[in-house]
C-alpha cells in the first residue's frame, strides 16, 4: 500500500517509545521553573504577523526569511510563532498582568516554526522551553534567570556546556558601537558575504555572528561592545557578573554573542556545547528592555531565555546520559477464558489506582502470544489468570526477570500486596 503522504521536511514525530525522554526533561523544567517562582503561560500557536515583525524585529533572519506566514480566509495575515517571547509579551499586555504586581514571571513550552534549511539540530518545527520575566531592570533578575537555566542543565546531568555572557548595551551605547562596526567592516566590503553587506547599514552587530568563515575571520579584530558601554550598562553588567560569581555560576565573557533577535538590550547569554556539531547553542537569552514598548505598552524592562528541547536531547545522547524510562508495565495479567478476562479488569483497576502501570490482553490472543507480548513490552511482573486461579481465588505473580513467583490472594488486598512486592523489589517502574 502506498502512503498518500509523509511528514513535512524538517519536522519530527515523537513516537510512544520515545516520549518518556521528552516527559523527563519537561518534568525537570517544570519543577525548576516552579522553584524559581515562574508560572506557566500558554499562548496560541499563531498570531497576527505584525506581532513578530515588530516584536522579533524587521532586520532579523527570522522575520526576513524564516516565518511561516499566510493569509486567512478573512484576509488577515497570520504567522506560526517562530519563538515564544512575542506571544507571551502580547498576552502580558493584553491582560494587563502588570496590575497584579511586578515582576511577572512566566514559563512556557512552545512548538516553533521557522523556514530554515533542515539539518542536524536545525528543524522547521522545533520545541522550546523558556522563562520570561517582565517589570524589573535589576541585574539581580538577569543573574537569577541565568541561575535558573543553569539549574535546569545541572539537573539534567549535563556537563561540557559552558555559559557565554555579554552585554550589548542600551540603544545609546549601541549607536556609537554600531558606527564603529560600520567603519571597521566598511573597510572590507569586498570580502563580506552578501547577507552581511545588506546588514552593514541596518544591523551591523549581526555581522559578528555570521556563520561564513571569512566573515568570522574579519570579526575577530572587530571593535568590542564592552569598550563602548555607557556607565549605566557597564555597572549593570558588573553587577550581573558579581551575582553570578556569588552563586558559583561559571561563565566566559564573549563580546561576539549578540543573539539573533532584535529586541535584546544589555545582558545576552548563550549556553553552548561542542558535543553536537555546528548547532551547539542549546539555550539563548537576555534582557529586552524595549520590547514591551515596541508592542505598544508602557516602559517595562524584561528578560528571558529559551532552550531548544531537540538540541538538549541531542546533547544528552551525545553525553550518554541515561533517561529513566518509567513508562514500563509493572504487571501484565494474561487471561484464559472469559471469566478471567472480566476478573482481570477488577484487579487491574485496583493496581492502577495504586499508581502502577498495568495491562491485559485486549487483542484476543492465546496465552502463549500474551506472554510473548508481556515480554516484548518489558513487563516487570506477569500473572496468569485461568479457571484454577479463579476457583482458588489466588494466583502466582511472576517476576519476569528472575522467574521468582509469589502467591497473592485475588481479594481486596491484592493491589496493595502487589505494590509492596513491586517496591521491595527495588522497582524503578512505579510511577
Ligand atoms: P541559532 O543561532 O542556532 O539559529 P537562534 O539565535 O536562532 O539560534 P533562538 O531564537 O534564540 O535561536 O532560539 C533559542 C534556542 O532554540 C536555540 O538556542 C536553539 O537551541 C533552539 N533553536 C533555534 N532554532 C532552532 C531550529 N531551527 N531547530 C531546532 N532548534 C532551534
Ligand atoms: Mg536561528
mmCIF file of C-alpha atoms and ligand atoms in Angstrom, residues 66 114 116 122, ligand 2:
data_model
loop_
_atom_site.group_PDB
_atom_site.id
_atom_site.type_symbol
_atom_site.label_atom_id
_atom_site.label_comp_id
_atom_site.label_asym_id
_atom_site.label_seq_id
_atom_site.Cartn_x
_atom_site.Cartn_y
_atom_site.Cartn_z
ATOM 1 C CA UNK A 66 12.076 32.203 8.149
ATOM 2 C CA UNK A 114 10.962 28.578 11.091
ATOM 3 C CA UNK A 116 15.232 27.093 7.740
ATOM 4 C CA UNK A 122 18.009 22.711 12.898
HETATM 5 MG MG1 LIG B 2 18.421 30.948 14.024
#
